[in-house]
JSON list of C-alpha atoms in Angstrom, two decimals:
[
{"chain": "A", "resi": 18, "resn": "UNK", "atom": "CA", "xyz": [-41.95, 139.15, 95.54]},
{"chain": "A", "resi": 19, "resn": "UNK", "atom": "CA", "xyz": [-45.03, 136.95, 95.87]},
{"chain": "A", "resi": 20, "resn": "UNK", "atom": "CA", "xyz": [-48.26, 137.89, 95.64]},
{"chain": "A", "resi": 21, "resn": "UNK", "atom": "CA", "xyz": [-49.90, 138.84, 99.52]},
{"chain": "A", "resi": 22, "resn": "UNK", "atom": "CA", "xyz": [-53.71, 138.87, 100.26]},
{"chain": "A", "resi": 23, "resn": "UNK", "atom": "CA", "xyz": [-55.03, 139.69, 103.23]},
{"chain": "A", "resi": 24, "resn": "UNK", "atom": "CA", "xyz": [-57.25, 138.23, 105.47]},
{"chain": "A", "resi": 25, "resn": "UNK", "atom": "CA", "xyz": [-59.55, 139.50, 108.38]},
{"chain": "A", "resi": 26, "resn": "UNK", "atom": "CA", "xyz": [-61.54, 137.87, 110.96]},
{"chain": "A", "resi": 27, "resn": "UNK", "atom": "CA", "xyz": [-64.52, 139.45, 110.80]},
{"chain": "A", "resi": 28, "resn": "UNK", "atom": "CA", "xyz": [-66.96, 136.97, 112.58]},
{"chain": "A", "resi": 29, "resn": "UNK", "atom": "CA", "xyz": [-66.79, 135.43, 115.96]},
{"chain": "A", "resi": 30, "resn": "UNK", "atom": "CA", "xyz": [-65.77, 131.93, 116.27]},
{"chain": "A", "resi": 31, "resn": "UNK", "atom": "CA", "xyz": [-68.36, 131.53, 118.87]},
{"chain": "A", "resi": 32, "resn": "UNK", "atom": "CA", "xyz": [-70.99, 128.65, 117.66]},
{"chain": "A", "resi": 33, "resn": "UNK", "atom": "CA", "xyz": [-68.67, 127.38, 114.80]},
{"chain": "A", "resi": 34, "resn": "UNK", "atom": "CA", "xyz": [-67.09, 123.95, 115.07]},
{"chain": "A", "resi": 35, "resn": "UNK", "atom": "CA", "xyz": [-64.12, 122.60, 117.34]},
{"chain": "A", "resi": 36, "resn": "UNK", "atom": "CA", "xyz": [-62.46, 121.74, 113.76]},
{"chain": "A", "resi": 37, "resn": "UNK", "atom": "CA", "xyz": [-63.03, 125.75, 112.12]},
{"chain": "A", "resi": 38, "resn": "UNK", "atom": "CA", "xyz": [-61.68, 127.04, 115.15]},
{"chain": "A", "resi": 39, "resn": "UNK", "atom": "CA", "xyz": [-58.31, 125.34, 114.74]},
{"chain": "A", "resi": 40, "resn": "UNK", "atom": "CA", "xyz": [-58.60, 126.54, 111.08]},
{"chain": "A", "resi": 41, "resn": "UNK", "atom": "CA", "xyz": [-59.14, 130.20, 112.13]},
{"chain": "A", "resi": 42, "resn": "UNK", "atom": "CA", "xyz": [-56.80, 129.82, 114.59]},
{"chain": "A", "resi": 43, "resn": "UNK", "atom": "CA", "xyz": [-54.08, 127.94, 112.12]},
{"chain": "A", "resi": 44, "resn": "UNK", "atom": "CA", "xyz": [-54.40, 131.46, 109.84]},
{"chain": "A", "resi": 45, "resn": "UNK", "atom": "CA", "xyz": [-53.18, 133.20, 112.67]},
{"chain": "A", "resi": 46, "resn": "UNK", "atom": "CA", "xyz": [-56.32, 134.92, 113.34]},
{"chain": "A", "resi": 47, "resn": "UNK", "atom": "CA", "xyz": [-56.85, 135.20, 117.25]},
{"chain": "A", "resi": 48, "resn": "UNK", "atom": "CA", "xyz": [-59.39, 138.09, 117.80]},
{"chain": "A", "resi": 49, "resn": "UNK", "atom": "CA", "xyz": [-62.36, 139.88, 116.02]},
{"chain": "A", "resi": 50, "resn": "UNK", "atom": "CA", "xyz": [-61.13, 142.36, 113.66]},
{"chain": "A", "resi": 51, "resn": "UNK", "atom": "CA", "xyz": [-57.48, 140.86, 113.58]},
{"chain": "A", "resi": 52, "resn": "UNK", "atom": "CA", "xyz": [-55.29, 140.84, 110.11]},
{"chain": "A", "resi": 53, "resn": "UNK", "atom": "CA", "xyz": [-52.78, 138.68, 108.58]},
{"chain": "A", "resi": 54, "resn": "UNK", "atom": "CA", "xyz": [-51.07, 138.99, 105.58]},
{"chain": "A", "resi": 55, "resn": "UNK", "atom": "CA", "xyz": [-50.61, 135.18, 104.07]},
{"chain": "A", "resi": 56, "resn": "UNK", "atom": "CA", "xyz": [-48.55, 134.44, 100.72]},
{"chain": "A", "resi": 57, "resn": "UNK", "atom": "CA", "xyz": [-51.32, 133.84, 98.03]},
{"chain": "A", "resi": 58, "resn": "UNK", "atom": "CA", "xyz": [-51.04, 130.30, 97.78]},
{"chain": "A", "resi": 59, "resn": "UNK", "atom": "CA", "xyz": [-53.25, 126.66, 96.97]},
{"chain": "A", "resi": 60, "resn": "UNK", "atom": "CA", "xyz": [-52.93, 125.89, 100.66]},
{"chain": "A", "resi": 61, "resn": "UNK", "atom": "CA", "xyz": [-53.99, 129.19, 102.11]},
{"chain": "A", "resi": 62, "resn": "UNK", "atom": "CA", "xyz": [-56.89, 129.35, 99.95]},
{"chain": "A", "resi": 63, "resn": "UNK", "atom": "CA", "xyz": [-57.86, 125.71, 101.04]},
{"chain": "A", "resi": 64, "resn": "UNK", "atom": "CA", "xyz": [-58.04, 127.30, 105.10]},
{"chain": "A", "resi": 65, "resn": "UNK", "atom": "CA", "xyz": [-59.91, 129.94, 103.74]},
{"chain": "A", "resi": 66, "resn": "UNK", "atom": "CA", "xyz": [-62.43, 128.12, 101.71]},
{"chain": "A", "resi": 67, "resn": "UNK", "atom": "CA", "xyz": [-63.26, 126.09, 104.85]},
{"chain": "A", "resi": 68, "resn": "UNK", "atom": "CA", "xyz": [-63.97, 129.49, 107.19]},
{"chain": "A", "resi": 69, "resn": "UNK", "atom": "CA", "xyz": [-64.82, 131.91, 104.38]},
{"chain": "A", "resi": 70, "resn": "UNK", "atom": "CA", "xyz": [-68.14, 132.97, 106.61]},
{"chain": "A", "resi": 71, "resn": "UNK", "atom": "CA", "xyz": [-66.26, 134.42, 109.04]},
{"chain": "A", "resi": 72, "resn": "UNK", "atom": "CA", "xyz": [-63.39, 136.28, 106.93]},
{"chain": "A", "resi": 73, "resn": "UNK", "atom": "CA", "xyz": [-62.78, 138.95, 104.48]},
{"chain": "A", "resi": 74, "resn": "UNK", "atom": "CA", "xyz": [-60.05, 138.36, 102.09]},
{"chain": "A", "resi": 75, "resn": "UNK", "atom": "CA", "xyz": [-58.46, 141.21, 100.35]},
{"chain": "A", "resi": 76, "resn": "UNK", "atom": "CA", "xyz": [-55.47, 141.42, 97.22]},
{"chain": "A", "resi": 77, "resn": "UNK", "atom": "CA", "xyz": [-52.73, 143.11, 98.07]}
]
C-alpha cells in the first residue's frame, strides 16, 4: 500500500489569493478544520508547498 499523509486545513482562506484558494480547494479541503488523506506523492507535495500556511500535514 502507498504511503498516506494527511492534511488539515487549519487556516481560513479568507485574505489569501484567488489562485491558493483553488489550490486549497483542489486538495479537497472545503472548511476549517477539514481532513484529507492524499497518497504521498511529488504532486501533492507541490499543492502543499504552495498553501503550507494554512495546513498541517501529518505521516500516516
Amino acid at each position: 500500500m502507498a504511503k498516506m499523509i494527511k492534511v488539515t486545513l487549519t487556516k481560513s482562506t479568507i485574505g489569501a489569493s484567488p489562485k491558493q484558494k483553488k489550490v486549497v480547494e483542489a486538495l479537497g479541503l472545503k472548511k476549517m478544520h477539514q481532513s484529507v488523506e492524499l497518497v504521498d506523492s511529488p504532486v501533492a507535495w507541490g499543492s502543499i508547498n504552495k498553501v503550507k500556511h494554512l495546513l498541517t500535514v501529518e505521516e500516516l
